[in-house]
Short mmCIF file of C-alpha atoms in Angstrom, two decimals:
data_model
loop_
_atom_site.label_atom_id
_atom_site.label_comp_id
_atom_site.label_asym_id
_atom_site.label_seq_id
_atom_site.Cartn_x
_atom_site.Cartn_y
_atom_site.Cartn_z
CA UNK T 1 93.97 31.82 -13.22
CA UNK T 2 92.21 30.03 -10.52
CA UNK T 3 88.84 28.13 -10.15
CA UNK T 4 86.43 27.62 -7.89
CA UNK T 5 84.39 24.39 -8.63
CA UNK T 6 80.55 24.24 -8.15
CA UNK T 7 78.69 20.85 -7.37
CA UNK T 8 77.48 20.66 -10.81
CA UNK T 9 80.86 20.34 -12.39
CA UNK T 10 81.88 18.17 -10.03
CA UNK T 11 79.10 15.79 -10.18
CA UNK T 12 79.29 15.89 -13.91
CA UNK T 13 83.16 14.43 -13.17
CA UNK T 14 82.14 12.22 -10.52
CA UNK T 15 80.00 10.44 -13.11
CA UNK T 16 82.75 10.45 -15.25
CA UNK T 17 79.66 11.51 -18.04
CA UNK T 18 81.74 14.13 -19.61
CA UNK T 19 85.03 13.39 -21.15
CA UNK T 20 85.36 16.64 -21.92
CA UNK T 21 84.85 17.89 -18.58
CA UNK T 22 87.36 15.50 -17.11
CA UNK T 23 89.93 16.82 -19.07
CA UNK T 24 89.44 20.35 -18.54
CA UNK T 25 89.46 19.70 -14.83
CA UNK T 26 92.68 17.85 -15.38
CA UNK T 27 94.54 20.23 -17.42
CA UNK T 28 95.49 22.97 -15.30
CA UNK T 29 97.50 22.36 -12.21
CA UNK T 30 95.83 20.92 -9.34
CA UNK T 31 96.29 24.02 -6.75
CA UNK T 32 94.93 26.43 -9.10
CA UNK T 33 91.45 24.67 -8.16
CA UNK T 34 89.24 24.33 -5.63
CA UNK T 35 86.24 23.39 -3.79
CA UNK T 36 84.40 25.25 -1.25
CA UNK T 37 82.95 23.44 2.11
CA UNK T 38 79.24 24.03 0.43
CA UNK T 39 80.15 21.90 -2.72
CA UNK T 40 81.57 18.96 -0.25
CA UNK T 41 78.71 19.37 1.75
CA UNK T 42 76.25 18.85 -1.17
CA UNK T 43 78.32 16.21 -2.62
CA UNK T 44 78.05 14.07 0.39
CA UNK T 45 74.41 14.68 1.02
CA UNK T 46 73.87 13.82 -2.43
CA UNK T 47 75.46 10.31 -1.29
CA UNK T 48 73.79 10.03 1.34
CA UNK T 49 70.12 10.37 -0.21
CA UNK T 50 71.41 8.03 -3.23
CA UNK T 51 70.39 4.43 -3.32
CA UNK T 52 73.58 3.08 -3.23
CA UNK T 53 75.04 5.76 -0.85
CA UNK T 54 78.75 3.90 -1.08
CA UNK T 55 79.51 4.38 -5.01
CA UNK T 56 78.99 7.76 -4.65
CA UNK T 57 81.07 8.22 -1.55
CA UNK T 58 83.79 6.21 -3.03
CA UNK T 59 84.10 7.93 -5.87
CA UNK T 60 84.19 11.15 -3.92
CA UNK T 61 87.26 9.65 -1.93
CA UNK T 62 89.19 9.19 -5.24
CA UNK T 63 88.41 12.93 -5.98
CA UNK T 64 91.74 14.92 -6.59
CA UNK T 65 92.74 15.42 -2.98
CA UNK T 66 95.28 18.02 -4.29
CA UNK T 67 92.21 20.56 -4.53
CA UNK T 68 92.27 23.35 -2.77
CA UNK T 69 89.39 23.70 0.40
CA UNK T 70 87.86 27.26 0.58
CA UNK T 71 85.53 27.16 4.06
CA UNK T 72 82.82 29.34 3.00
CA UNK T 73 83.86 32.40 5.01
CA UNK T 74 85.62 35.53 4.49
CA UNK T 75 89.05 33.81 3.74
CA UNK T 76 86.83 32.45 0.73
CA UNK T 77 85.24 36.11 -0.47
CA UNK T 78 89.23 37.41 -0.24
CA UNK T 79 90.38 34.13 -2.37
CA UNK T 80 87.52 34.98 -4.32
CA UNK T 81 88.95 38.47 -4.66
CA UNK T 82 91.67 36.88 -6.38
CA UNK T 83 90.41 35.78 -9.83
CA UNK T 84 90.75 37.64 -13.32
CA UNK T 85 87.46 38.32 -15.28
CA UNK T 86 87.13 35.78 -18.14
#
């Protein structure tokens, strides 16, 4: 199974709010995930707009680099293609 991570999760793991969510990100293997440029794009302009723009962007750096990166394109919508109904 793959998954495709939206900002929400991955704010919610940034935080580290949820342990619960941390784990299930950490469970499966690493390239059986990823994040699309639109998430990393709203992650950083989330940093940017924050108070304290360098926590955030920290904590972004020690994000799993092992993700995979869809660019929001057709390569994505034919990954996309890809995953089994839940």
């Amino acid at each position: 199974m793959r998954y495709l991570l939206d900002t929400n999760v991955c704010v919610v793991y940034l935080n580290g709010r949820s342990s619960s969510v941390r784990d299930r990100l950490l469970a499966p293997p690493a390239e059986e995930m990823a994040v699309c440029s639109v998430v990393k794009a709203e992650l950083l302009y989330g940093a940017f707009r924050s108070n304290h723009p360098q926590r955030p962007l920290e904590r972004q750096q020690a994000f799993p680099h092992s993700l995979s990166h869809c660019h929001f394109r057709m390569k994505t919508l034919r990954w996309l293609h890809t995953f089994e109904p839940s």
